Amino acid sequence: MVALREASVEEIVESLAFALRYEGRKRVNHADETMARITADRLVRHLAEAGFVLMRRPGGEAPSNLGHGG
């Protein structure tokens, strides 16, 4: 079994913001960088306030670290 660790707020925000800007690896034009970041931040705050905890496998990279310039 793979050991999990709690994902940091920044990792969650980065992943959600990436999902709002890209569909797969294709950039979507209707998602502005700033709006994606604001939306992701609000989603993370809501999830935290609702008691959610997101876990992450060791060694995984955030989508923004995969060469998309996000």
Short mmCIF file of N, CA and C in Angstrom, two decimals:
data_model
loop_
_atom_site.label_atom_id
_atom_site.label_comp_id
_atom_site.label_asym_id
_atom_site.label_seq_id
_atom_site.Cartn_x
_atom_site.Cartn_y
_atom_site.Cartn_z
N MET A 1 0.84 -1.18 0.00
CA MET A 1 0.00 0.00 0.00
C MET A 1 0.89 1.24 0.00
N VAL A 2 0.48 2.26 -0.73
CA VAL A 2 1.24 3.50 -0.83
C VAL A 2 0.89 4.39 0.37
N ALA A 3 1.91 4.92 1.01
CA ALA A 3 1.70 5.85 2.12
C ALA A 3 1.21 7.18 1.56
N LEU A 4 0.20 7.73 2.19
CA LEU A 4 -0.35 9.01 1.77
C LEU A 4 0.04 10.08 2.77
N ARG A 5 0.09 11.32 2.28
CA ARG A 5 0.30 12.45 3.17
C ARG A 5 -0.77 13.49 2.86
N GLU A 6 -1.03 14.34 3.82
CA GLU A 6 -2.01 15.39 3.60
C GLU A 6 -1.46 16.37 2.58
N ALA A 7 -2.27 16.70 1.59
CA ALA A 7 -1.87 17.67 0.56
C ALA A 7 -1.90 19.06 1.16
N SER A 8 -0.94 19.89 0.79
CA SER A 8 -0.91 21.27 1.29
C SER A 8 -1.98 22.10 0.58
N VAL A 9 -2.35 23.19 1.21
CA VAL A 9 -3.33 24.10 0.61
C VAL A 9 -2.84 24.57 -0.75
N GLU A 10 -1.56 24.93 -0.84
CA GLU A 10 -1.01 25.42 -2.10
C GLU A 10 -1.09 24.35 -3.19
N GLU A 11 -0.80 23.10 -2.86
CA GLU A 11 -0.88 22.01 -3.84
C GLU A 11 -2.31 21.85 -4.36
N ILE A 12 -3.27 21.96 -3.46
CA ILE A 12 -4.67 21.81 -3.86
C ILE A 12 -5.10 22.98 -4.73
N VAL A 13 -4.73 24.19 -4.34
CA VAL A 13 -5.07 25.38 -5.13
C VAL A 13 -4.45 25.27 -6.52
N GLU A 14 -3.16 24.89 -6.58
CA GLU A 14 -2.48 24.76 -7.88
C GLU A 14 -3.19 23.74 -8.77
N SER A 15 -3.55 22.60 -8.20
CA SER A 15 -4.21 21.56 -8.99
C SER A 15 -5.58 21.99 -9.49
N LEU A 16 -6.36 22.65 -8.61
CA LEU A 16 -7.68 23.12 -9.03
C LEU A 16 -7.56 24.24 -10.07
N ALA A 17 -6.62 25.16 -9.86
CA ALA A 17 -6.44 26.25 -10.82
C ALA A 17 -6.02 25.69 -12.18
N PHE A 18 -5.16 24.68 -12.17
CA PHE A 18 -4.75 24.04 -13.41
C PHE A 18 -5.97 23.43 -14.11
N ALA A 19 -6.81 22.74 -13.34
CA ALA A 19 -8.01 22.11 -13.92
C ALA A 19 -8.95 23.14 -14.52
N LEU A 20 -8.97 24.33 -13.96
CA LEU A 20 -9.82 25.40 -14.50
C LEU A 20 -9.24 26.03 -15.75
N ARG A 21 -7.93 25.91 -15.95
CA ARG A 21 -7.27 26.51 -17.12
C ARG A 21 -7.04 25.54 -18.26
N TYR A 22 -7.01 24.25 -17.96
CA TYR A 22 -6.69 23.24 -18.97
C TYR A 22 -7.73 22.14 -18.99
N GLU A 23 -7.95 21.58 -20.16
CA GLU A 23 -8.75 20.37 -20.31
C GLU A 23 -7.80 19.33 -20.86
N GLY A 24 -7.41 18.39 -19.99
CA GLY A 24 -6.31 17.50 -20.34
C GLY A 24 -5.05 18.33 -20.37
N ARG A 25 -4.37 18.38 -21.50
CA ARG A 25 -3.19 19.24 -21.63
C ARG A 25 -3.45 20.40 -22.58
N LYS A 26 -4.70 20.57 -22.96
CA LYS A 26 -5.07 21.64 -23.88
C LYS A 26 -5.60 22.84 -23.10
N ARG A 27 -5.03 23.99 -23.38
CA ARG A 27 -5.42 25.23 -22.71
C ARG A 27 -6.83 25.61 -23.13
N VAL A 28 -7.68 25.96 -22.17
CA VAL A 28 -9.02 26.45 -22.48
C VAL A 28 -9.00 27.97 -22.42
N ASN A 29 -9.57 28.61 -23.40
CA ASN A 29 -9.50 30.06 -23.53
C ASN A 29 -10.44 30.80 -22.60
N HIS A 30 -11.47 30.15 -22.10
CA HIS A 30 -12.44 30.85 -21.28
C HIS A 30 -12.03 30.96 -19.81
N ALA A 31 -10.89 30.41 -19.43
CA ALA A 31 -10.46 30.44 -18.03
C ALA A 31 -9.26 31.37 -17.86
N ASP A 32 -9.49 32.51 -17.29
CA ASP A 32 -8.45 33.49 -17.02
C ASP A 32 -7.61 33.02 -15.83
N GLU A 33 -6.30 33.32 -15.86
CA GLU A 33 -5.39 32.92 -14.79
C GLU A 33 -5.87 33.40 -13.42
N THR A 34 -6.20 34.68 -13.33
CA THR A 34 -6.60 35.25 -12.05
C THR A 34 -7.90 34.65 -11.56
N MET A 35 -8.88 34.50 -12.45
CA MET A 35 -10.16 33.93 -12.05
C MET A 35 -9.99 32.47 -11.63
N ALA A 36 -9.14 31.74 -12.31
CA ALA A 36 -8.89 30.35 -11.94
C ALA A 36 -8.29 30.27 -10.54
N ARG A 37 -7.35 31.16 -10.23
CA ARG A 37 -6.70 31.18 -8.91
C ARG A 37 -7.71 31.55 -7.82
N ILE A 38 -8.55 32.57 -8.07
CA ILE A 38 -9.56 32.99 -7.10
C ILE A 38 -10.55 31.87 -6.85
N THR A 39 -11.03 31.25 -7.91
CA THR A 39 -12.00 30.16 -7.79
C THR A 39 -11.40 28.99 -7.03
N ALA A 40 -10.19 28.60 -7.38
CA ALA A 40 -9.53 27.49 -6.69
C ALA A 40 -9.35 27.79 -5.22
N ASP A 41 -8.94 29.00 -4.88
CA ASP A 41 -8.74 29.39 -3.49
C ASP A 41 -10.05 29.30 -2.71
N ARG A 42 -11.12 29.77 -3.29
CA ARG A 42 -12.43 29.70 -2.62
C ARG A 42 -12.89 28.26 -2.45
N LEU A 43 -12.66 27.43 -3.46
CA LEU A 43 -13.02 26.02 -3.33
C LEU A 43 -12.24 25.34 -2.20
N VAL A 44 -10.96 25.62 -2.12
CA VAL A 44 -10.12 25.01 -1.07
C VAL A 44 -10.59 25.47 0.30
N ARG A 45 -10.87 26.76 0.46
CA ARG A 45 -11.35 27.25 1.75
C ARG A 45 -12.66 26.59 2.13
N HIS A 46 -13.57 26.45 1.17
CA HIS A 46 -14.85 25.81 1.46
C HIS A 46 -14.65 24.35 1.88
N LEU A 47 -13.82 23.62 1.14
CA LEU A 47 -13.56 22.22 1.49
C LEU A 47 -12.96 22.10 2.88
N ALA A 48 -12.02 22.98 3.22
CA ALA A 48 -11.39 22.95 4.55
C ALA A 48 -12.42 23.23 5.63
N GLU A 49 -13.27 24.22 5.43
CA GLU A 49 -14.29 24.58 6.41
C GLU A 49 -15.33 23.46 6.57
N ALA A 50 -15.53 22.69 5.51
CA ALA A 50 -16.48 21.58 5.54
C ALA A 50 -15.86 20.31 6.13
N GLY A 51 -14.56 20.38 6.49
CA GLY A 51 -13.92 19.25 7.14
C GLY A 51 -13.24 18.26 6.21
N PHE A 52 -13.11 18.59 4.94
CA PHE A 52 -12.46 17.68 4.00
C PHE A 52 -10.95 17.71 4.19
N VAL A 53 -10.33 16.56 3.99
CA VAL A 53 -8.88 16.44 3.99
C VAL A 53 -8.50 15.71 2.71
N LEU A 54 -7.66 16.32 1.89
CA LEU A 54 -7.21 15.69 0.66
C LEU A 54 -5.84 15.09 0.88
N MET A 55 -5.66 13.88 0.40
CA MET A 55 -4.40 13.17 0.58
C MET A 55 -3.68 13.07 -0.75
N ARG A 56 -2.36 12.89 -0.65
CA ARG A 56 -1.53 12.85 -1.84
C ARG A 56 -0.51 11.73 -1.72
N ARG A 57 -0.25 11.04 -2.83
CA ARG A 57 0.80 10.03 -2.86
C ARG A 57 2.16 10.72 -2.90
N PRO A 58 3.17 10.12 -2.29
CA PRO A 58 4.51 10.70 -2.35
C PRO A 58 5.04 10.72 -3.79
N GLY A 59 5.79 11.75 -4.10
CA GLY A 59 6.45 11.82 -5.41
C GLY A 59 5.60 12.39 -6.52
N GLY A 60 4.32 12.60 -6.30
CA GLY A 60 3.48 13.16 -7.34
C GLY A 60 3.75 14.64 -7.51
N GLU A 61 3.72 15.10 -8.75
CA GLU A 61 3.94 16.52 -9.03
C GLU A 61 2.61 17.20 -9.29
N ALA A 62 2.51 18.45 -8.87
CA ALA A 62 1.34 19.25 -9.19
C ALA A 62 1.33 19.51 -10.68
N PRO A 63 0.16 19.57 -11.31
CA PRO A 63 0.10 19.79 -12.76
C PRO A 63 0.85 21.03 -13.21
N SER A 64 0.87 22.09 -12.40
CA SER A 64 1.57 23.31 -12.81
C SER A 64 3.07 23.11 -12.90
N ASN A 65 3.60 22.04 -12.32
CA ASN A 65 5.03 21.76 -12.36
C ASN A 65 5.41 20.90 -13.55
N LEU A 66 4.47 20.62 -14.42
CA LEU A 66 4.74 19.72 -15.55
C LEU A 66 5.02 20.46 -16.84
N GLY A 67 5.46 21.69 -16.76
CA GLY A 67 5.90 22.41 -17.95
C GLY A 67 4.82 23.19 -18.68
N HIS A 68 3.74 23.53 -17.99
CA HIS A 68 2.67 24.29 -18.65
C HIS A 68 2.75 25.77 -18.35
N GLY A 69 3.70 26.17 -17.50
CA GLY A 69 3.84 27.58 -17.18
C GLY A 69 2.75 28.11 -16.27
N GLY A 70 2.03 27.21 -15.57
CA GLY A 70 0.93 27.62 -14.70
C GLY A 70 1.36 27.94 -13.39
#
